[in-house]
Coordinates of C-alpha atoms in Angstrom, one line a residue:
Chain A
M1 CA -37.6 -279.8 -12.7
K2 CA -36.9 -281.7 -15.9
V3 CA -35.5 -279.4 -18.6
T4 CA -34.4 -280.0 -22.1
I5 CA -32.1 -277.4 -23.6
R6 CA -31.8 -277.2 -27.4
G7 CA -28.4 -276.1 -28.6
S8 CA -24.9 -276.5 -27.1
G9 CA -23.4 -273.2 -27.9
V10 CA -22.5 -270.7 -25.3
A11 CA -26.1 -269.9 -24.5
G12 CA -27.2 -273.5 -24.2
L13 CA -24.3 -274.6 -22.0
C14 CA -24.6 -271.6 -19.7
V15 CA -28.3 -272.3 -19.2
A16 CA -27.4 -276.0 -18.6
A17 CA -24.8 -275.0 -16.0
E18 CA -27.1 -272.6 -14.3
L19 CA -30.0 -275.1 -14.1
A20 CA -27.8 -278.0 -13.1
G21 CA -26.3 -275.8 -10.4
R22 CA -29.8 -275.3 -9.1
G23 CA -30.4 -279.0 -8.9
H24 CA -32.6 -279.5 -12.0
E25 CA -32.5 -282.5 -14.3
V26 CA -31.0 -281.2 -17.5
T27 CA -30.6 -282.7 -21.0
V28 CA -28.8 -280.8 -23.7
T29 CA -29.8 -281.8 -27.2
D30 CA -27.8 -280.8 -30.3
P31 CA -27.6 -282.5 -33.7
A32 CA -23.8 -282.2 -33.4
G33 CA -23.8 -283.8 -29.9
G34 CA -22.0 -280.9 -28.3
P35 CA -20.2 -277.6 -28.8
G36 CA -18.4 -277.2 -32.1
A37 CA -18.1 -275.3 -35.4
Q38 CA -21.8 -275.4 -36.0
G39 CA -22.4 -272.7 -33.4
C40 CA -21.2 -269.1 -33.7
S41 CA -19.7 -269.1 -30.2
W42 CA -17.0 -271.4 -31.6
W43 CA -15.8 -268.5 -33.6
A44 CA -16.0 -265.9 -30.8
G45 CA -13.2 -263.7 -29.5
G46 CA -13.8 -264.6 -25.9
M47 CA -13.2 -261.2 -24.5
L48 CA -15.0 -260.4 -21.3
A49 CA -14.8 -256.7 -22.0
P50 CA -17.8 -254.8 -20.7
D51 CA -16.0 -251.5 -20.4
C52 CA -14.8 -251.5 -24.0
E53 CA -18.2 -252.7 -25.3
G54 CA -19.7 -249.8 -23.5
F55 CA -18.5 -247.6 -26.4
A56 CA -21.3 -248.8 -28.6
A57 CA -23.5 -251.0 -26.4
E58 CA -26.2 -250.0 -23.9
E59 CA -25.8 -249.7 -20.2
V60 CA -27.4 -253.1 -19.5
V61 CA -24.6 -254.8 -21.5
I62 CA -21.9 -253.2 -19.3
R63 CA -23.8 -253.9 -16.1
L64 CA -24.7 -257.5 -16.8
G65 CA -21.3 -258.1 -18.4
R66 CA -19.4 -257.2 -15.3
A67 CA -20.4 -260.4 -13.6
A68 CA -19.3 -262.7 -16.5
A69 CA -15.6 -263.2 -15.6
D70 CA -16.5 -264.4 -12.0
W71 CA -19.3 -266.7 -13.4
W72 CA -17.0 -268.3 -15.8
Q73 CA -14.3 -268.8 -13.3
A74 CA -16.8 -270.3 -10.9
Q75 CA -17.7 -272.8 -13.6
G76 CA -14.0 -273.9 -13.8
A77 CA -13.1 -272.0 -17.0
R78 CA -9.6 -270.6 -17.3
V79 CA -10.3 -266.9 -17.1
I80 CA -7.3 -264.6 -17.8
R81 CA -7.6 -261.3 -16.0
R82 CA -5.0 -259.1 -17.6
G83 CA -7.3 -256.3 -18.8
T84 CA -7.5 -254.8 -22.3
L85 CA -5.2 -252.3 -24.0
V86 CA -6.8 -249.9 -26.5
V87 CA -4.5 -248.1 -29.0
A88 CA -4.8 -246.1 -32.2
L89 CA -2.3 -245.3 -34.9
G90 CA -0.7 -241.8 -35.0
R91 CA -3.3 -240.0 -37.2
D92 CA -6.2 -241.6 -35.5
R93 CA -5.3 -240.4 -32.0
G94 CA -8.6 -238.5 -31.9
E95 CA -10.3 -241.9 -32.0
L96 CA -8.7 -242.8 -28.7
D97 CA -9.9 -239.6 -27.0
H98 CA -13.3 -240.2 -28.4
F99 CA -13.3 -243.8 -27.1
A100 CA -12.1 -242.6 -23.7
R101 CA -14.9 -240.1 -23.5
R102 CA -17.6 -242.7 -24.1
T103 CA -16.2 -245.4 -21.9
A104 CA -15.4 -245.7 -18.2
N105 CA -13.2 -247.7 -15.8
H106 CA -9.9 -247.0 -17.7
R107 CA -6.8 -245.1 -17.3
W108 CA -4.2 -243.7 -19.6
L109 CA -0.8 -245.3 -20.2
D110 CA 2.2 -243.5 -21.6
R111 CA 5.0 -245.2 -23.5
A112 CA 6.6 -246.3 -20.2
G113 CA 3.3 -247.7 -19.0
I114 CA 2.8 -249.5 -22.3
A115 CA 6.3 -250.9 -22.1
E116 CA 5.6 -252.3 -18.8
A117 CA 2.4 -254.0 -19.9
E118 CA 3.2 -255.1 -23.5
P119 CA 6.8 -254.2 -24.3
Q120 CA 6.4 -254.9 -28.0
L121 CA 3.7 -252.3 -28.4
A122 CA 5.8 -249.5 -26.8
E123 CA 7.9 -249.2 -29.9
R124 CA 5.0 -248.1 -32.0
F125 CA 2.6 -246.5 -29.5
D126 CA 3.1 -243.8 -26.9
R127 CA -0.5 -243.7 -25.6
A128 CA -3.0 -246.4 -24.7
L129 CA -6.2 -246.8 -22.7
W130 CA -5.9 -249.5 -20.1
M131 CA -9.2 -251.3 -19.0
S132 CA -7.8 -253.1 -16.1
D133 CA -10.9 -255.0 -15.0
E134 CA -11.5 -256.8 -18.2
A135 CA -10.6 -260.5 -18.8
H136 CA -10.6 -263.0 -21.6
L137 CA -10.9 -266.7 -22.2
D138 CA -10.5 -269.3 -24.9
P139 CA -14.0 -269.9 -26.3
R140 CA -13.4 -273.4 -27.7
A141 CA -11.5 -274.7 -24.6
T142 CA -14.1 -273.1 -22.4
L143 CA -17.1 -274.6 -24.2
L144 CA -15.5 -278.1 -24.4
G145 CA -14.4 -277.9 -20.8
L146 CA -17.8 -276.8 -19.6
R147 CA -19.5 -279.6 -21.6
D148 CA -17.2 -282.2 -19.9
R149 CA -17.8 -280.8 -16.4
L150 CA -21.6 -280.7 -17.0
A151 CA -21.6 -284.3 -18.3
A152 CA -19.6 -285.3 -15.2
R153 CA -22.3 -283.6 -13.0
G154 CA -25.0 -285.6 -14.7
V155 CA -26.2 -283.4 -17.5
R156 CA -27.1 -285.6 -20.4
F157 CA -25.9 -284.7 -23.9
T158 CA -27.8 -286.2 -26.8
T159 CA -28.3 -285.8 -30.5
E160 CA -31.9 -286.9 -30.2
P161 CA -34.7 -284.4 -30.0
C162 CA -36.0 -284.6 -26.4
D163 CA -39.5 -283.7 -25.3
G164 CA -39.4 -284.3 -21.6
G165 CA -40.2 -281.4 -19.3
R166 CA -39.7 -277.7 -20.0
V167 CA -37.8 -276.7 -23.1
V168 CA -35.2 -273.9 -23.4
D169 CA -34.3 -273.2 -26.9
C170 CA -30.7 -271.8 -27.4
T171 CA -30.3 -272.5 -31.1
G172 CA -29.4 -269.0 -32.2
L173 CA -30.2 -268.3 -35.9
A174 CA -31.8 -271.7 -36.2
A175 CA -34.7 -270.3 -34.1
R176 CA -35.5 -267.7 -36.7
A177 CA -38.8 -269.3 -37.7
A178 CA -40.0 -268.8 -34.1
L179 CA -38.4 -265.4 -33.6
P180 CA -39.0 -263.5 -36.7
E181 CA -37.2 -260.4 -35.5
L182 CA -33.9 -262.3 -35.3
R183 CA -31.3 -261.5 -37.9
G184 CA -27.8 -262.6 -38.7
V185 CA -24.8 -260.3 -38.4
K186 CA -21.9 -261.8 -40.3
G187 CA -18.5 -261.9 -38.7
E188 CA -15.2 -263.0 -40.1
M189 CA -12.2 -263.9 -37.9
M190 CA -8.7 -265.3 -38.3
V191 CA -6.3 -267.3 -36.2
L192 CA -2.6 -266.6 -36.7
R193 CA 0.3 -268.5 -35.3
A194 CA 2.9 -265.8 -34.6
P195 CA 5.6 -267.0 -32.2
E196 CA 7.4 -263.7 -32.6
V197 CA 4.5 -261.7 -31.1
A198 CA 4.4 -261.6 -27.4
L199 CA 1.1 -259.9 -26.5
T200 CA -0.4 -261.3 -23.3
R201 CA -3.8 -259.6 -23.2
P202 CA -6.4 -258.5 -25.7
V203 CA -5.5 -255.4 -27.7
R204 CA -8.0 -253.2 -29.6
L205 CA -6.8 -251.1 -32.4
L206 CA -9.2 -248.2 -33.1
H207 CA -9.6 -247.2 -36.6
P208 CA -12.4 -245.2 -38.3
R209 CA -12.7 -247.9 -41.0
F210 CA -10.9 -251.0 -40.0
P211 CA -11.2 -251.6 -36.2
L212 CA -9.5 -254.7 -35.0
Y213 CA -9.1 -256.7 -31.8
I214 CA -6.5 -259.3 -31.2
V215 CA -6.9 -261.9 -28.4
P216 CA -3.9 -264.1 -27.4
R217 CA -4.7 -267.8 -27.1
G218 CA -1.4 -268.7 -25.7
D219 CA 1.6 -270.5 -27.3
G220 CA 2.0 -267.8 -29.9
V221 CA -1.5 -268.2 -31.2
F222 CA -3.7 -265.1 -31.8
M223 CA -7.3 -264.6 -32.8
L224 CA -8.0 -261.6 -35.0
G225 CA -11.5 -260.2 -35.2
A226 CA -13.9 -259.4 -36.3
T227 CA -15.9 -257.9 -39.1
Q228 CA -19.5 -257.0 -38.5
I229 CA -21.6 -257.1 -41.6
E230 CA -25.4 -256.9 -41.9
S231 CA -25.8 -260.3 -43.5
G232 CA -27.0 -263.7 -42.4
E233 CA -24.4 -265.4 -44.5
R234 CA -22.5 -268.0 -42.5
T235 CA -19.7 -268.8 -44.9
R236 CA -17.5 -267.1 -47.4
A237 CA -14.8 -264.9 -45.8
S238 CA -14.2 -262.2 -48.4
V239 CA -10.7 -261.1 -49.5
R240 CA -11.6 -257.6 -48.6
S241 CA -12.4 -258.5 -45.0
V242 CA -9.3 -260.7 -44.7
M243 CA -7.2 -257.9 -46.1
E244 CA -8.6 -255.4 -43.7
L245 CA -8.1 -257.5 -40.6
L246 CA -4.6 -258.5 -41.7
S247 CA -3.6 -255.0 -42.6
A248 CA -4.8 -253.7 -39.2
A249 CA -2.9 -256.5 -37.4
Y250 CA 0.3 -255.7 -39.4
A251 CA -0.1 -252.0 -38.5
L252 CA -0.4 -253.0 -34.9
D253 CA 2.7 -255.1 -34.9
P254 CA 4.7 -255.8 -38.1
A255 CA 5.8 -259.1 -36.5
F256 CA 2.4 -260.4 -37.6
G257 CA 3.8 -260.2 -41.1
E258 CA 5.7 -263.4 -40.5
A259 CA 2.8 -265.2 -38.9
E260 CA 1.3 -268.4 -40.2
L261 CA -2.3 -268.0 -41.2
A262 CA -3.8 -270.9 -39.3
E263 CA -7.5 -270.4 -39.8
I264 CA -10.1 -268.2 -41.4
G265 CA -13.6 -268.5 -39.8
T266 CA -17.0 -267.1 -40.7
D267 CA -20.3 -267.3 -39.0
A268 CA -23.4 -265.0 -38.3
R269 CA -24.3 -263.8 -34.9
P270 CA -27.9 -263.9 -33.9
A271 CA -29.2 -260.4 -33.1
F272 CA -32.5 -258.7 -32.4
P273 CA -33.1 -255.1 -33.8
D274 CA -31.8 -253.5 -30.6
N275 CA -28.8 -255.8 -30.6
L276 CA -29.7 -256.8 -27.0
P277 CA -30.4 -260.5 -26.0
R278 CA -33.8 -261.6 -24.8
V279 CA -35.4 -264.4 -22.9
T280 CA -38.7 -265.0 -24.8
D281 CA -41.6 -267.1 -23.6
L282 CA -43.3 -268.7 -26.6
G283 CA -46.1 -271.0 -25.5
G284 CA -44.1 -272.4 -22.7
T285 CA -40.9 -272.8 -24.5
L286 CA -38.2 -270.3 -23.4
Y287 CA -35.9 -268.9 -26.0
V288 CA -32.6 -267.5 -25.0
N289 CA -31.3 -265.7 -28.0
G290 CA -29.9 -262.6 -29.7
L291 CA -26.6 -262.5 -27.9
F292 CA -25.1 -260.7 -30.9
R293 CA -21.4 -260.1 -30.2
H294 CA -21.8 -260.6 -26.5
G295 CA -22.1 -264.4 -26.2
F296 CA -19.5 -265.1 -23.5
L297 CA -20.1 -261.7 -21.9
L298 CA -23.9 -262.0 -21.5
A299 CA -24.8 -265.7 -21.7
P300 CA -24.2 -266.1 -17.9
A301 CA -26.7 -263.3 -17.1
L302 CA -29.3 -264.6 -19.6
A303 CA -28.9 -268.1 -18.1
R304 CA -29.7 -266.8 -14.7
M305 CA -32.7 -265.0 -16.1
A306 CA -33.9 -268.1 -17.9
A307 CA -33.5 -270.2 -14.7
E308 CA -35.4 -267.7 -12.6
A309 CA -38.2 -267.5 -15.2
L310 CA -38.5 -271.3 -15.2
E311 CA -38.6 -271.4 -11.4
G312 CA -41.4 -268.9 -11.5
H313 CA -39.5 -266.0 -9.9
A314 CA -40.0 -262.4 -11.0
K315 CA -39.8 -261.8 -14.7
P316 CA -36.3 -261.1 -15.8
E317 CA -35.0 -257.8 -17.0
L318 CA -34.6 -258.8 -20.7
W319 CA -37.9 -260.7 -20.8
H320 CA -40.1 -260.7 -23.8
E321 CA -43.7 -261.9 -23.9
H322 CA -44.8 -263.2 -27.2
H323 CA -47.1 -260.8 -29.0
A324 CA -48.6 -262.8 -31.9
Chain B
M1 CA -38.7 -229.5 -51.2
P2 CA -36.4 -231.4 -53.6
V3 CA -37.6 -233.2 -56.7
F4 CA -35.3 -236.0 -57.9
Y5 CA -36.0 -237.4 -61.3
G6 CA -39.6 -236.3 -61.1
T7 CA -40.2 -237.6 -57.6
D8 CA -41.1 -235.2 -54.9
I9 CA -39.3 -235.8 -51.6
A10 CA -40.8 -234.5 -48.4
S11 CA -37.5 -233.7 -46.7
R12 CA -34.2 -232.1 -47.5
L13 CA -32.4 -234.5 -45.2
M14 CA -31.1 -237.9 -46.5
L15 CA -29.5 -240.4 -44.2
G16 CA -27.2 -243.3 -44.7
T17 CA -27.8 -246.6 -42.9
A18 CA -24.4 -247.8 -41.9
Q19 CA -22.5 -247.8 -38.6
Y20 CA -25.4 -247.3 -36.2
P21 CA -25.2 -249.1 -32.8
S22 CA -28.2 -251.2 -33.8
P23 CA -31.1 -251.3 -36.3
A24 CA -33.4 -250.1 -33.5
V25 CA -31.3 -246.9 -33.0
L26 CA -31.2 -246.5 -36.8
A27 CA -35.0 -246.6 -37.0
E28 CA -35.3 -244.1 -34.1
A29 CA -32.9 -241.7 -35.9
F30 CA -35.0 -241.9 -39.0
R31 CA -38.1 -241.3 -37.1
R32 CA -36.8 -238.2 -35.4
S33 CA -35.1 -236.8 -38.4
G34 CA -38.0 -237.1 -40.8
A35 CA -35.5 -238.0 -43.5
G36 CA -37.1 -238.7 -46.8
I37 CA -34.4 -240.9 -48.3
A38 CA -32.3 -243.7 -47.0
T39 CA -29.1 -244.8 -48.8
V40 CA -28.2 -248.4 -48.4
S41 CA -24.9 -250.1 -49.3
V42 CA -25.4 -253.0 -51.6
R43 CA -21.9 -254.2 -52.0
R44 CA -20.6 -255.2 -48.6
E45 CA -23.7 -257.0 -47.7
A46 CA -24.5 -258.5 -51.1
G47 CA -22.3 -261.6 -51.0
G48 CA -24.4 -264.5 -52.1
G49 CA -27.4 -262.3 -53.2
Q50 CA -30.2 -262.2 -50.7
Q51 CA -28.1 -262.6 -47.5
G52 CA -28.6 -259.0 -46.4
Q53 CA -32.3 -259.4 -46.8
D54 CA -33.1 -259.1 -43.0
F55 CA -31.4 -255.8 -42.7
W56 CA -32.8 -254.4 -46.0
S57 CA -36.3 -255.4 -44.8
L58 CA -35.7 -253.4 -41.6
I59 CA -34.7 -250.4 -43.8
D60 CA -37.7 -250.9 -46.0
S61 CA -39.9 -250.8 -43.0
L62 CA -38.8 -247.2 -42.3
G63 CA -41.2 -246.1 -45.0
V64 CA -38.7 -243.9 -46.8
T65 CA -37.5 -243.9 -50.3
L66 CA -34.5 -246.2 -50.8
L67 CA -31.5 -245.0 -52.7
P68 CA -29.0 -247.9 -53.1
N69 CA -25.4 -247.0 -53.5
T70 CA -22.2 -248.4 -54.9
A71 CA -20.1 -247.6 -51.9
G72 CA -16.7 -249.2 -51.9
C73 CA -16.5 -249.6 -55.7
H74 CA -13.1 -248.7 -57.1
S75 CA -13.7 -249.3 -60.8
V76 CA -16.3 -248.6 -63.4
R77 CA -17.0 -252.2 -63.9
E78 CA -17.5 -252.9 -60.2
A79 CA -19.8 -249.8 -59.9
V80 CA -21.9 -250.8 -62.9
T81 CA -22.3 -254.4 -61.7
T82 CA -23.2 -253.3 -58.2
A83 CA -25.8 -250.9 -59.7
Q84 CA -27.3 -253.7 -61.7
M85 CA -27.4 -255.9 -58.6
A86 CA -29.1 -253.1 -56.6
R87 CA -31.8 -252.7 -59.3
E88 CA -32.6 -256.3 -59.0
L89 CA -32.5 -256.4 -55.2
F90 CA -34.4 -253.3 -54.5
G91 CA -36.6 -252.9 -57.5
T92 CA -35.5 -249.3 -58.2
N93 CA -33.6 -247.7 -61.0
W94 CA -32.2 -245.1 -58.6
I95 CA -28.6 -245.5 -57.9
K96 CA -26.2 -243.3 -55.9
L97 CA -23.0 -243.8 -57.9
E98 CA -19.7 -243.9 -56.1
V99 CA -16.5 -244.7 -58.0
I100 CA -13.7 -244.3 -55.5
G101 CA -10.4 -243.1 -56.9
H102 CA -8.3 -242.8 -53.9
A103 CA -8.3 -245.5 -51.2
D104 CA -7.2 -243.2 -48.4
T105 CA -9.3 -240.1 -48.9
L106 CA -12.1 -242.0 -50.6
Q107 CA -12.0 -239.2 -53.2
P108 CA -14.2 -239.9 -56.2
D109 CA -12.5 -240.9 -59.5
P110 CA -14.0 -238.2 -61.8
F111 CA -13.0 -240.0 -65.0
G112 CA -14.5 -243.4 -63.9
L113 CA -17.5 -241.6 -62.5
V114 CA -18.4 -240.0 -65.9
E115 CA -18.0 -243.2 -67.7
A116 CA -20.1 -245.2 -65.2
A117 CA -22.8 -242.5 -65.3
R118 CA -22.9 -242.7 -69.1
I119 CA -23.2 -246.5 -69.0
L120 CA -25.8 -246.6 -66.3
T121 CA -27.9 -243.8 -67.8
G122 CA -27.9 -245.7 -71.0
E123 CA -29.3 -248.7 -69.2
G124 CA -32.2 -246.6 -67.8
F125 CA -30.8 -245.8 -64.4
H126 CA -31.4 -242.6 -62.6
V127 CA -28.0 -241.7 -61.4
F128 CA -27.1 -239.7 -58.3
P129 CA -23.3 -239.2 -58.7
Y130 CA -21.1 -238.7 -55.7
C131 CA -18.7 -236.1 -57.1
T132 CA -16.4 -233.2 -56.2
E133 CA -17.5 -229.6 -56.7
D134 CA -15.5 -229.4 -59.9
L135 CA -17.6 -227.5 -62.4
V136 CA -16.2 -229.3 -65.5
L137 CA -16.8 -232.7 -63.9
C138 CA -20.4 -231.7 -62.9
D139 CA -21.0 -230.4 -66.5
R140 CA -19.8 -233.8 -67.9
L141 CA -22.0 -235.6 -65.5
V142 CA -25.1 -233.6 -66.6
T143 CA -24.1 -234.2 -70.2
A144 CA -23.9 -238.0 -69.3
G145 CA -27.5 -237.8 -68.2
C146 CA -27.4 -237.1 -64.5
Q147 CA -30.3 -235.0 -63.3
V148 CA -29.0 -234.7 -59.8
L149 CA -25.5 -233.9 -58.6
M150 CA -24.0 -234.9 -55.2
P151 CA -20.8 -232.9 -54.5
W152 CA -18.9 -233.6 -51.4
G153 CA -18.5 -231.1 -48.6
A154 CA -15.4 -232.8 -47.5
P155 CA -14.0 -236.4 -47.7
I156 CA -16.3 -239.1 -46.5
G157 CA -16.4 -239.5 -42.7
T158 CA -14.2 -236.5 -41.9
G159 CA -16.9 -234.2 -40.5
L160 CA -14.9 -231.2 -41.8
G161 CA -17.9 -229.5 -43.2
L162 CA -17.9 -227.4 -46.4
N163 CA -14.3 -227.3 -47.4
N164 CA -14.7 -225.1 -50.5
I165 CA -17.4 -222.6 -50.1
Y166 CA -16.4 -220.7 -53.2
G167 CA -16.5 -223.8 -55.3
L168 CA -19.9 -224.9 -53.9
R169 CA -21.4 -221.4 -54.4
S170 CA -20.1 -221.3 -57.9
L171 CA -21.6 -224.8 -58.6
R172 CA -25.0 -223.6 -57.3
A173 CA -24.8 -220.5 -59.6
H174 CA -23.8 -222.6 -62.7
F175 CA -26.4 -225.2 -62.2
P176 CA -29.5 -223.3 -61.0
D177 CA -31.9 -226.0 -62.3
V178 CA -30.1 -229.2 -61.3
P179 CA -30.9 -230.5 -57.8
L180 CA -27.7 -230.3 -55.8
V181 CA -27.1 -232.5 -52.7
I182 CA -24.2 -232.1 -50.4
D183 CA -23.0 -235.6 -49.9
A184 CA -20.3 -236.5 -47.4
G185 CA -18.1 -234.6 -45.0
L186 CA -20.7 -233.0 -42.7
G187 CA -20.1 -233.4 -39.0
L188 CA -22.3 -230.8 -37.4
P189 CA -25.8 -229.4 -37.9
S190 CA -24.4 -225.9 -38.4
Q191 CA -22.6 -227.2 -41.5
A192 CA -25.8 -228.6 -42.9
A193 CA -27.5 -225.3 -42.3
Q194 CA -24.7 -223.6 -44.1
A195 CA -25.2 -225.9 -47.1
M196 CA -28.9 -225.0 -47.2
E197 CA -28.1 -221.3 -46.8
L198 CA -26.0 -221.6 -50.0
G199 CA -29.1 -222.8 -51.7
F200 CA -28.4 -226.5 -51.9
D201 CA -31.4 -228.7 -52.2
A202 CA -30.6 -231.4 -49.7
V203 CA -27.8 -232.9 -47.6
L204 CA -26.9 -236.6 -47.1
L205 CA -25.2 -237.7 -43.9
N206 CA -24.3 -240.9 -42.3
T207 CA -21.3 -240.9 -39.9
A208 CA -22.2 -237.6 -38.2
V209 CA -25.5 -239.2 -37.0
A210 CA -24.6 -242.9 -36.7
R211 CA -21.4 -242.3 -34.7
A212 CA -22.9 -239.6 -32.4
G213 CA -23.3 -240.7 -28.8
D214 CA -27.0 -240.2 -29.2
P215 CA -27.7 -240.8 -32.9
A216 CA -31.5 -240.1 -32.7
A217 CA -30.9 -236.7 -31.0
M218 CA -28.2 -235.8 -33.5
A219 CA -30.6 -236.8 -36.4
E220 CA -33.2 -234.4 -35.0
A221 CA -30.6 -231.7 -34.6
F222 CA -29.7 -232.0 -38.3
A223 CA -33.3 -231.9 -39.3
G224 CA -33.7 -228.6 -37.4
A225 CA -30.6 -227.2 -38.9
V226 CA -31.6 -228.2 -42.5
A227 CA -35.0 -226.7 -42.0
A228 CA -33.5 -223.5 -40.6
G229 CA -31.0 -223.2 -43.4
A230 CA -33.5 -223.8 -46.1
L231 CA -35.9 -221.3 -44.6
A232 CA -33.1 -218.7 -44.4
H233 CA -32.2 -219.2 -48.0
G234 CA -35.8 -218.7 -49.1
A235 CA -35.9 -215.6 -46.9
D236 CA -33.2 -213.8 -49.0
P237 CA -30.5 -213.1 -46.4
M238 CA -29.0 -209.7 -46.2
P239 CA -25.6 -209.3 -47.9
P240 CA -22.6 -209.0 -45.6
R241 CA -20.8 -205.7 -45.7
D242 CA -17.7 -204.2 -44.3
M243 CA -19.2 -201.1 -42.7
A244 CA -21.2 -201.3 -39.5
A245 CA -24.9 -200.4 -40.0
P246 CA -26.8 -199.9 -36.9
S247 CA -30.3 -201.4 -37.0
T248 CA -31.5 -198.4 -35.0
P249 CA -30.7 -195.0 -36.7
V250 CA -28.2 -193.1 -34.7
L251 CA -29.7 -189.7 -34.0
G252 CA -27.7 -186.5 -33.6
K253 CA -24.8 -187.5 -35.7
A254 CA -24.4 -185.1 -38.6
F255 CA -21.6 -186.5 -40.6
L256 CA -21.0 -189.6 -42.6
A257 CA -17.7 -190.5 -41.0

């Protein structure tokens, strides 16, 4: 089958990979020519953390998300499987218990356990939750790598609008005119160069007001994220947000105080009212959208659903008919 | 049922709109709570003006009265500007006025609050001040033109309940005709019931519902508690007393021992 995919963010590339893997003739069209800063997955954390996300997300996110790490690895992405550490500062210890009650697949680490996993954290924390099954990847390297591998496999990338064959729209917030329920949820993130910090796996710092996650990118580079603000604004990182993220990072490890502030990024995540992604059929065009904060975690599952829908199999789990 | 600035509200429960897992869960919590008023934060979402429009439309579609707030404002000037922005964005002159005086406890700044209330009342706003239970402060707020008072039960987000029962009871007694709303600090439905039993007109919650494992169920639980507490207050509860008093007369006992 001939399929044109609009958009080369994480959703578009995953659908392209899934369809190309099934032998279809795939073209990806994006005004920017390929993945880049125009798509919000460029700014993502890249955590494949279904267990942690289970704190606030629905069961389907956890279940579908569990397959993500294997899918990415099978696509040739560099998936780092070192789990996630979850910590809280002294007076927020209750937050950690609360988090533990609402999540599964974890075990408690004491100071010795933390020292074994992340020695630098053991000075400041004597208790952590360890989600051992979780993984992470570098979103930008992953997107660019996948694009190259797809191109090598014959997937065509173009900046021209294509109208051959079936169309799968993966344009995120740009599809708002067709998907009126879609809204933007602003996120601000930062990249720090902190050679003195030696974290090797994602760490989440629970805090009632300023929660934070830090994802190591290797070579002393760390991504700090992310705010979650009900706004479609895609630019303008506020001083307040930056201060909150940096304060939390500094509280996690004072060595971040000496870090170089390499980047401040802002974009808006596309989300539906239930914050769950959907495959929507609108007059023959399939829309894969609403991945919210779960782009790398859920795009593989959504890509499979979109492919099955195109091939005429049973309607996928997160399927939405259009009701005009 | 409470009357705020001449407007009848059909519920004694008011809900905030932050921190829910999703807008869909938020909407379900409102449906099951029957809440009559939704507070909405202008400040954090307001960068660039209309950018928060999608979320605000979702809240608007709940069909409840909107009460924009100045959450996160730490100065009089910020609070006044935010209130003006809220009036423009939401087309209402109602404003829940927060002027935070202490970054850690989020305790109101009583001095800034009175000043901001005076300015905003002068500009035609109907001010709902987030305050402490301090009698003198509340008196100044009423003098400044506030016709509703919103004392805290405990600091925002703590879930500690009513920290100063004496002060709140005293506030109720001193302001019998001013609608009083417990704002902030409630964590459990029993605490909301207690506020109603003390004769408060309404309660406003956010975290207790939004951060519950099942926000919609918790919202309904609060609605039940608020209804029970208000009914009990209207039913004139018996006074507590030190001596046991059997509800069935004890026969065959001749002495008052």
